[in-house]
PDB file of C-alpha atoms in Angstrom:
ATOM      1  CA  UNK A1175      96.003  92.569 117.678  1.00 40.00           C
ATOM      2  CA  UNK A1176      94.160  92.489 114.609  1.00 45.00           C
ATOM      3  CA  UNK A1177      90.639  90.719 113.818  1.00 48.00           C
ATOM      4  CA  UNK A1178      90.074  88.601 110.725  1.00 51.00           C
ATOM      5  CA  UNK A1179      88.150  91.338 109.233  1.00 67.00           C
ATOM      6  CA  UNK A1180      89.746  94.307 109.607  1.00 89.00           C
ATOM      7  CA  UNK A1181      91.391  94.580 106.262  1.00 92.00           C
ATOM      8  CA  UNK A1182      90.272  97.874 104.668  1.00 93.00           C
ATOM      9  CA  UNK A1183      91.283  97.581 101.095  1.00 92.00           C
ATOM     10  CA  UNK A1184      93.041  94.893  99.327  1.00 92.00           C
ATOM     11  CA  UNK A1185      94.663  95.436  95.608  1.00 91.00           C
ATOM     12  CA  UNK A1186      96.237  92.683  93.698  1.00 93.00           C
ATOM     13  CA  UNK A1187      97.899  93.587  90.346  1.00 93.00           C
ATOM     14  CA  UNK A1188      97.602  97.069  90.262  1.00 92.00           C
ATOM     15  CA  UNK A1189      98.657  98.985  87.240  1.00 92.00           C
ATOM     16  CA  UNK A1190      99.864 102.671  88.537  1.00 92.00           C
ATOM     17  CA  UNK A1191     100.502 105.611  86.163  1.00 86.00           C
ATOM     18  CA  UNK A1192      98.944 107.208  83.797  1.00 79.00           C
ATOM     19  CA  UNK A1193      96.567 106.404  80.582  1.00 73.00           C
ATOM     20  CA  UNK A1194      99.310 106.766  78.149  1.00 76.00           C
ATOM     21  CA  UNK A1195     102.095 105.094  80.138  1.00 82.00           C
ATOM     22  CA  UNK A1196     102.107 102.709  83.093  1.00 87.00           C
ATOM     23  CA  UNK A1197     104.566 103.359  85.720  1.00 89.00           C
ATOM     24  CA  UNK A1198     104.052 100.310  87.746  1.00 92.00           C
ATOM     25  CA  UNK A1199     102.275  97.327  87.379  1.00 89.00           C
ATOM     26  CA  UNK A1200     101.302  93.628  89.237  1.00 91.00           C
ATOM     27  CA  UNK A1201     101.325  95.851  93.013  1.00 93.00           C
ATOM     28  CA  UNK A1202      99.613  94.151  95.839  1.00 94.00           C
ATOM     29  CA  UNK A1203      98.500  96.927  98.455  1.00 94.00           C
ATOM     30  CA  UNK A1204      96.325  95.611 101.816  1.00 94.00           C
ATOM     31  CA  UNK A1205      95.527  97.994 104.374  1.00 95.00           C
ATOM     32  CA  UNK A1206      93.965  97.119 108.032  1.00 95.00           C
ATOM     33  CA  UNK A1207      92.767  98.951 110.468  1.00 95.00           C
ATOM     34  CA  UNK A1208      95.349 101.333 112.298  1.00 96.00           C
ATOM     35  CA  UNK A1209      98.432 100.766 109.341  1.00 97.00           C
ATOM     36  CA  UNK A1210      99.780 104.237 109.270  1.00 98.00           C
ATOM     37  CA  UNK A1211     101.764 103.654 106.213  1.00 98.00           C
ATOM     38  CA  UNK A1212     104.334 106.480 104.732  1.00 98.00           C
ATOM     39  CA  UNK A1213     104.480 106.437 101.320  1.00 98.00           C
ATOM     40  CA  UNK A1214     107.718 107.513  99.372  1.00 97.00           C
ATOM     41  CA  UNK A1215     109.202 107.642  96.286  1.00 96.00           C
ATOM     42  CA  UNK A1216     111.634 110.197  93.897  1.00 94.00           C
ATOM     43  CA  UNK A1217     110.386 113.114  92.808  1.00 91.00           C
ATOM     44  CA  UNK A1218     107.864 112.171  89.692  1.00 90.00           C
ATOM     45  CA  UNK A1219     107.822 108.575  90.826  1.00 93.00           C
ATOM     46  CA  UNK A1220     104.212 108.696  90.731  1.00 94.00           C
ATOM     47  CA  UNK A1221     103.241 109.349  94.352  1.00 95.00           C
ATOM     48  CA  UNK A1222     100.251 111.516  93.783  1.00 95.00           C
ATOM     49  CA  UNK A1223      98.777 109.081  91.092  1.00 94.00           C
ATOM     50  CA  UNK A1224      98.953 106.285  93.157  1.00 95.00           C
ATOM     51  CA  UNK A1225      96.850 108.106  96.066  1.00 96.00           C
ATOM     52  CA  UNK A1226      94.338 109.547  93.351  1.00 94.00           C
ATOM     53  CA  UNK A1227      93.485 105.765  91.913  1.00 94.00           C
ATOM     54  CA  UNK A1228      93.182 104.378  95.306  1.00 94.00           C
ATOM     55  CA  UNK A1229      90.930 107.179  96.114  1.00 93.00           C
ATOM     56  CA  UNK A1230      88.766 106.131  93.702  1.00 89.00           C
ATOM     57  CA  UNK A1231      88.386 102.413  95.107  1.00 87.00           C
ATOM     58  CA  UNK A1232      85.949 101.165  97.369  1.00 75.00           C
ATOM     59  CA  UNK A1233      86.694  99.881 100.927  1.00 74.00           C
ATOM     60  CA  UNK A1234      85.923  96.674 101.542  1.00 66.00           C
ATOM     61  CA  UNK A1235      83.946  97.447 105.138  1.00 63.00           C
ATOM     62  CA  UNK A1236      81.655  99.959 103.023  1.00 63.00           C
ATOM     63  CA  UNK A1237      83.238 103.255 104.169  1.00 72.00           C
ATOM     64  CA  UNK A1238      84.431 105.626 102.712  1.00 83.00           C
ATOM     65  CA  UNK A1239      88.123 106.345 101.297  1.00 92.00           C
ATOM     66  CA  UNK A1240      89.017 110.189 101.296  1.00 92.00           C
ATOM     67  CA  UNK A1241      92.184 112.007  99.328  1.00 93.00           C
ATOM     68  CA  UNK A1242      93.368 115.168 101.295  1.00 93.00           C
ATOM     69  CA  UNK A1243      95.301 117.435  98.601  1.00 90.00           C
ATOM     70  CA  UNK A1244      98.435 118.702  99.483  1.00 82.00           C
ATOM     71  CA  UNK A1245      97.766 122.123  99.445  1.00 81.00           C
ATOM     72  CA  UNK A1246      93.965 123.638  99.963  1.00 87.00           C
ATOM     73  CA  UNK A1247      93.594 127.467  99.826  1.00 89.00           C
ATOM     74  CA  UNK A1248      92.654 129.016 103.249  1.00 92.00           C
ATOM     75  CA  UNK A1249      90.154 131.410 101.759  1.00 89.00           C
ATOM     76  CA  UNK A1250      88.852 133.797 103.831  1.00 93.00           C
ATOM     77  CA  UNK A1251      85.745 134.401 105.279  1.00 94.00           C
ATOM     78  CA  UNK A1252      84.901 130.706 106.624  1.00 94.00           C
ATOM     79  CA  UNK A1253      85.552 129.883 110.387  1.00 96.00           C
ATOM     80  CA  UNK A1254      87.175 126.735 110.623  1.00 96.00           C
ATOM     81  CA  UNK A1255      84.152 124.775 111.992  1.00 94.00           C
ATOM     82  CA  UNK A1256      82.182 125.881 108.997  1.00 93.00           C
ATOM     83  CA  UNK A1257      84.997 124.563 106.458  1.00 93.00           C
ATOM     84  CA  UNK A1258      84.862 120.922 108.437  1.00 91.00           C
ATOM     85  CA  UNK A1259      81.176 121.231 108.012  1.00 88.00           C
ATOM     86  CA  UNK A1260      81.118 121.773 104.072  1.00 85.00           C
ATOM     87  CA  UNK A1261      82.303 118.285 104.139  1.00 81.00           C
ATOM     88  CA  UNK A1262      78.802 116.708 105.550  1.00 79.00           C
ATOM     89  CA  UNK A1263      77.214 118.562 102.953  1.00 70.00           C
ATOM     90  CA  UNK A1264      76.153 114.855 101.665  1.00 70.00           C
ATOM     91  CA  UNK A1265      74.053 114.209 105.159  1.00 67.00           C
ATOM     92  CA  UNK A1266      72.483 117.938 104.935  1.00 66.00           C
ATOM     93  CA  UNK A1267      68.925 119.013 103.868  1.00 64.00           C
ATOM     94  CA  UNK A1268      67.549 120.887 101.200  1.00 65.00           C
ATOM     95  CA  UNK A1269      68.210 124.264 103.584  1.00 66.00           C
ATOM     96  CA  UNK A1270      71.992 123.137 104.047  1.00 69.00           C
ATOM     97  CA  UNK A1271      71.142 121.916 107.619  1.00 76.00           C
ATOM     98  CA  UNK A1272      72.444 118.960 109.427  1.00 76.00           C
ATOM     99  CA  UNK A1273      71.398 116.846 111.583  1.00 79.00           C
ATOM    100  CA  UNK A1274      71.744 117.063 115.733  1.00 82.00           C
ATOM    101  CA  UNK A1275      73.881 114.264 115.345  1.00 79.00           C
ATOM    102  CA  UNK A1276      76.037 115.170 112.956  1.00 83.00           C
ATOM    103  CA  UNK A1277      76.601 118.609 114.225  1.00 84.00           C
ATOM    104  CA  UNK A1278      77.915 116.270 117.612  1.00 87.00           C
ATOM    105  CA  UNK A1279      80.044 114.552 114.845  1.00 86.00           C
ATOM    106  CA  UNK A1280      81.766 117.671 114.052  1.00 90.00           C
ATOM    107  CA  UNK A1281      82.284 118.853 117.412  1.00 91.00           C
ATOM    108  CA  UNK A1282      84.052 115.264 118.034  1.00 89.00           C
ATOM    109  CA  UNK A1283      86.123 115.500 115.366  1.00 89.00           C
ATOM    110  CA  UNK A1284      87.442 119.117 116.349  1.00 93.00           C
ATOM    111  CA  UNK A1285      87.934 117.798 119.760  1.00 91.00           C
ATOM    112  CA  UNK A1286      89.865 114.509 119.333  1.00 86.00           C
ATOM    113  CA  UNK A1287      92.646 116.999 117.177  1.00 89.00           C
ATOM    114  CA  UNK A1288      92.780 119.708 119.944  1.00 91.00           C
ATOM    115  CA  UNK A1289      90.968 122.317 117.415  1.00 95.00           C
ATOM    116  CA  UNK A1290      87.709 123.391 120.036  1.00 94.00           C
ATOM    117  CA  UNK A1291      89.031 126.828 120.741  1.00 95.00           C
ATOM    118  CA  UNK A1292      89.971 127.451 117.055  1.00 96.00           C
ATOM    119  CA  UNK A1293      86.755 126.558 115.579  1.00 95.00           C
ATOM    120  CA  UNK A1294      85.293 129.840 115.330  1.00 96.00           C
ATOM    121  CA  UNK A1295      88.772 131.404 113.654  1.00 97.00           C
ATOM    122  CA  UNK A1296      88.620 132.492 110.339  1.00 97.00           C
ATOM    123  CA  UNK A1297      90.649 129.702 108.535  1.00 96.00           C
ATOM    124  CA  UNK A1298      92.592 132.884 106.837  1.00 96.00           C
ATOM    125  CA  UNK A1299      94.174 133.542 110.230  1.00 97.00           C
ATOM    126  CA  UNK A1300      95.300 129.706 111.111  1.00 95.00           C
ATOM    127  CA  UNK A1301      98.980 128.637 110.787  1.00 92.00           C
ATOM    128  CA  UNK A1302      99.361 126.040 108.013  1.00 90.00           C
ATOM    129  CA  UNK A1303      99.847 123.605 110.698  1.00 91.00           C
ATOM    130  CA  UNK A1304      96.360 124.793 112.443  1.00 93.00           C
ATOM    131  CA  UNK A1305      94.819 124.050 108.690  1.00 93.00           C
ATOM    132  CA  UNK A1306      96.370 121.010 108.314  1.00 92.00           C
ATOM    133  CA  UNK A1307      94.847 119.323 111.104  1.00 93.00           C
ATOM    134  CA  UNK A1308      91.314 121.190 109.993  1.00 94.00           C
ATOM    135  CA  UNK A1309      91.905 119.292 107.051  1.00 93.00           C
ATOM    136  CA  UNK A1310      92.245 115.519 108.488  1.00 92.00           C
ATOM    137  CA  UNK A1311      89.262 116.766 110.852  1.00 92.00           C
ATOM    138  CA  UNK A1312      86.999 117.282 107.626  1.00 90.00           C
ATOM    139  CA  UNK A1313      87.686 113.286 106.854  1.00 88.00           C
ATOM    140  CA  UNK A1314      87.373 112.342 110.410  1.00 87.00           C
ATOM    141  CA  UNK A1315      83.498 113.748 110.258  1.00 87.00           C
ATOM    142  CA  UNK A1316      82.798 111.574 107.317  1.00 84.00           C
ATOM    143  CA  UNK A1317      83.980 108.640 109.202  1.00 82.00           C
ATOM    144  CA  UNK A1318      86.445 107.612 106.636  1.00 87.00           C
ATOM    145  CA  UNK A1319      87.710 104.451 106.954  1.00 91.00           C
ATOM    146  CA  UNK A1320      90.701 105.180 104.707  1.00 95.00           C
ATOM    147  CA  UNK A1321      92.874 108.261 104.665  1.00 95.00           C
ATOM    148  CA  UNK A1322      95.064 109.377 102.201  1.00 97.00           C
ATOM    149  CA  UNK A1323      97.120 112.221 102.296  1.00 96.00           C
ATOM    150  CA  UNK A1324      99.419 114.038  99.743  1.00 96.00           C
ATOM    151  CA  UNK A1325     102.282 115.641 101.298  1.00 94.00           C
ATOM    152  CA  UNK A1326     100.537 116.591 104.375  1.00 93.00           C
ATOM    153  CA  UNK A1327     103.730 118.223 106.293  1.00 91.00           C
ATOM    154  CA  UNK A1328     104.565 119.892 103.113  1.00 87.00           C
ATOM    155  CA  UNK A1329     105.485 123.483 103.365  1.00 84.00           C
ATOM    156  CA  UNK A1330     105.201 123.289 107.206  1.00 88.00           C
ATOM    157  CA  UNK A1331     108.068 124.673 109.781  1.00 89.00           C
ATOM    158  CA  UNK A1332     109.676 121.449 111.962  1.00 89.00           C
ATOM    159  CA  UNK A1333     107.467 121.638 114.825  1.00 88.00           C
ATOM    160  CA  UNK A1334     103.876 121.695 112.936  1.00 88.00           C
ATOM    161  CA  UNK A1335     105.394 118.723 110.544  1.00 90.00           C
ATOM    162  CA  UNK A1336     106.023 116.591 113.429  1.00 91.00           C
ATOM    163  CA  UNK A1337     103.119 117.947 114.894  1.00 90.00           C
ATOM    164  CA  UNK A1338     100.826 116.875 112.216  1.00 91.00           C
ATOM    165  CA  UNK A1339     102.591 113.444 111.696  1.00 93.00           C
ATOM    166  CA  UNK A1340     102.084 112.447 115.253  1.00 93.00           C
ATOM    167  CA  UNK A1341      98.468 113.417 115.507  1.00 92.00           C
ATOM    168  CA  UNK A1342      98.166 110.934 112.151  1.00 94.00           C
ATOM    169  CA  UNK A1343      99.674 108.162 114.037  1.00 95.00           C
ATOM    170  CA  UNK A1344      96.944 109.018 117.079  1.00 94.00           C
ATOM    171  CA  UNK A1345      94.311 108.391 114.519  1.00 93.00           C
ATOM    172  CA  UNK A1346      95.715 105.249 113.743  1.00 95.00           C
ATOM    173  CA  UNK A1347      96.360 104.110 117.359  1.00 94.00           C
ATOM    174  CA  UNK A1348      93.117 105.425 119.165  1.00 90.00           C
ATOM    175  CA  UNK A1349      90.243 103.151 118.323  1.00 88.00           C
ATOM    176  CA  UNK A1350      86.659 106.194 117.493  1.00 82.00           C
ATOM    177  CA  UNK A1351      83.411 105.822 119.239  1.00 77.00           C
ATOM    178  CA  UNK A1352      82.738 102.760 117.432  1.00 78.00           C
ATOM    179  CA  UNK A1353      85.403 101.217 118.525  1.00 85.00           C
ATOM    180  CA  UNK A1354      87.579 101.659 115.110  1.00 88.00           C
ATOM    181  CA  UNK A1355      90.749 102.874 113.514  1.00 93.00           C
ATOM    182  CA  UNK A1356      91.390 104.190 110.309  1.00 93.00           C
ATOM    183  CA  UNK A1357      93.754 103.436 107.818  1.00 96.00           C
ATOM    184  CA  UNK A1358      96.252 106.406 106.986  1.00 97.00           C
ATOM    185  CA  UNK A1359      98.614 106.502 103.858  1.00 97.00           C
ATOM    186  CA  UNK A1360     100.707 109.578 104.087  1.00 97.00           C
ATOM    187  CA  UNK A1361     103.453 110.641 101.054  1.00 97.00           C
ATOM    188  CA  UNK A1362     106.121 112.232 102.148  1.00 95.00           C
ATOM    189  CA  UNK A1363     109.791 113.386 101.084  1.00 91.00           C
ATOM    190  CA  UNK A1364     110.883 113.730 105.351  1.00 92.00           C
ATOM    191  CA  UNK A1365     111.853 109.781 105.143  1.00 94.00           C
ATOM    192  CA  UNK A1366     113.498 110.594 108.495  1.00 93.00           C
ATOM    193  CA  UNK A1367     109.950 112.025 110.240  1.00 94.00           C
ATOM    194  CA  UNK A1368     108.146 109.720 108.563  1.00 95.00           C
ATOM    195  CA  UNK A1369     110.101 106.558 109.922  1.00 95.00           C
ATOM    196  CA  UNK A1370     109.718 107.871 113.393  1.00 94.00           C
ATOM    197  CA  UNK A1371     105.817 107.380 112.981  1.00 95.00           C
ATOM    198  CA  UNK A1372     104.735 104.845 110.973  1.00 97.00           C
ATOM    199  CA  UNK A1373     104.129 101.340 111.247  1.00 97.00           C
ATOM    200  CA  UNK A1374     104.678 100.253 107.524  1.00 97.00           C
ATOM    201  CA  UNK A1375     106.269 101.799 104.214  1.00 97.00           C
ATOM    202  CA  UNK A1376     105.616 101.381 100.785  1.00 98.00           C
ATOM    203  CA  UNK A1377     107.922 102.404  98.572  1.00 97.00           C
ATOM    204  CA  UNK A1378     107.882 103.505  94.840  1.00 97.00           C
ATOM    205  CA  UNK A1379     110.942 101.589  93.824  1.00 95.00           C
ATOM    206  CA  UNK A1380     113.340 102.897  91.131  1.00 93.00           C
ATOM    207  CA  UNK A1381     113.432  98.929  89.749  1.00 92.00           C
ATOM    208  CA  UNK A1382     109.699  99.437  88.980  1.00 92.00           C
ATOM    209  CA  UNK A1383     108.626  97.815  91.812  1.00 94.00           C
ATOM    210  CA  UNK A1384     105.790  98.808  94.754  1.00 96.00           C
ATOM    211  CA  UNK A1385     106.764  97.346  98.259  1.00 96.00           C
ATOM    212  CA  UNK A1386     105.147  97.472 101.334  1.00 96.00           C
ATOM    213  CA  UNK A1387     105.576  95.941 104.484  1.00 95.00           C
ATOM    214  CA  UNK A1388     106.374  96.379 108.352  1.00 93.00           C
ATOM    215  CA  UNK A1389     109.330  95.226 108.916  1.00 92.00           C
ATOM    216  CA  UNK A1390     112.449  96.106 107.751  1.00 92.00           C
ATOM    217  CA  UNK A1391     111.708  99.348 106.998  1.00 93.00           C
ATOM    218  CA  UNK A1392     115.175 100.871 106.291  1.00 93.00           C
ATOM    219  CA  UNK A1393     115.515  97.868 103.461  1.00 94.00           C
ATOM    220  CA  UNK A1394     112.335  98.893 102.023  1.00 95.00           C
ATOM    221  CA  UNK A1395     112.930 102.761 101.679  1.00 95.00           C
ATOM    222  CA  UNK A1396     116.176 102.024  99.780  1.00 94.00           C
ATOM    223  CA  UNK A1397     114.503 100.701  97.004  1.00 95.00           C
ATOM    224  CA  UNK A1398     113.519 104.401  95.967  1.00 95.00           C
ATOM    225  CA  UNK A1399     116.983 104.709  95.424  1.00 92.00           C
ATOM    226  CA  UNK A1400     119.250 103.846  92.850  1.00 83.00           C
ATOM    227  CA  UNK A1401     122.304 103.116  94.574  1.00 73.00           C
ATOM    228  CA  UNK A1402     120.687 101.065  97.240  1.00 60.00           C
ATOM    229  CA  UNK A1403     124.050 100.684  98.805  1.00 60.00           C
ATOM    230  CA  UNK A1404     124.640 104.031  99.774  1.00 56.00           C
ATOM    231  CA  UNK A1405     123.119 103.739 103.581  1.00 57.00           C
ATOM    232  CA  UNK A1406     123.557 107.720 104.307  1.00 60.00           C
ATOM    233  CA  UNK A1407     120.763 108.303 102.177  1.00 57.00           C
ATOM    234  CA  UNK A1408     118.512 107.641 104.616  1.00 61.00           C
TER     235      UNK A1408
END
């Protein structure tokens, strides 16, 4: 059930692409609370430019919209609890320190993706899938409201990808201590994994066209096709 405020960001007529050439243009996106939207489109469709301008928008509730890249280096020599806390380094003194409270923040966000008893590993040592998770953690302490995230099963093995696609579809479903649920656009080439979680699509059409919606998602995700006959595609 959704309340007649809960719409996150709302974009009419965007132009997508890039300052020499537009790839789309006129695309209405609206996100509310909990969409867990997949996004897809061919390779060099323009996936990862349409995540970096909306990244750069502001949500309409006043939070705060955060881009996770699809790949960040595990470099050694931070645990993973100090990597989720370089992300508050907004909210810290002069001295680096944070607050009581949002040291709690942290240990929430660990907790609510099963990452307690990893916290003190050196991010070097966790599995991709392990990182991954560290990753959407470091957005859940800054209490973003949207999250957007660029191949985020990419290079993973089959359990870790579903793994990670079913903890973003938690996010969406499990309302946070203040009684809220983010929005979560995820790009991905698994169309197949990605149906299985979602609750909406947008699609990178190869007509030129955006499309989002909830239902008929099958219809939707043919777009990115050319032959949109050919059903086996998907």
């Amino acid at each position: 059930m959704t309340r007649r405020n809960d719409i996150l960001l709302d974009v009419k007529g965007m132009t997508i692409g890039h300052r020499d050439r537009a790839l789309y243009s006129g695309a209405d996106i609206r996100l509310r609370e909990g969409d867990c939207v997949m996004l897809c489109g061919a390779n060099g469709s323009g996936k990862t430019t349409l995540l970096k301008m909306l990244a750069q928008m502001k949500d309409s509730q006043g939070g705060e919209i955060v881009m996770i890249p699809s790949r960040i280096p595990k470099v050694q020599g931070f645990t993973l609890r100090e990597f989720v806390r370089i992300s508050c380094y907004r909210q810290s003194d002069l001295g680096g320190r944070l607050s009581s409270g949002q040291e709690a923040r942290i240990d929430v966000a660990l907790a609510s993706l099963g990452l307690e008893e990893l916290s003190s590993r050196d991010i070097s040592t966790l599995s991709d899938g392990e990182f991954q998770k560290g990753s959407i953690a470091s957005a859940l302490v800054r209490k973003a409201s949207v999250m957007l995230l660029d191949e985020p099963t990419a290079f993973l093995d089959a359990e870790n990808r579903i793994g990670v696609l079913k903890t973003l579809r938690a996010l969406c479903e499990t309302p946070d201590d203040r009684g809220f649920r983010p929005a979560i656009i995820f790009s991905t080439h698994d169309l197949y994994d990605g149906m299985a979680v979602c609750n909406k699509v947008m699609a990178l059409g190869s007509d030129g066209k955006v499309r989002i919606g909830h239902e008929n998602l099958r219809d939707i995700i043919k777009t990115i096709f050319k032959d949109h006959s050919n059903d086996n595609q998907i």
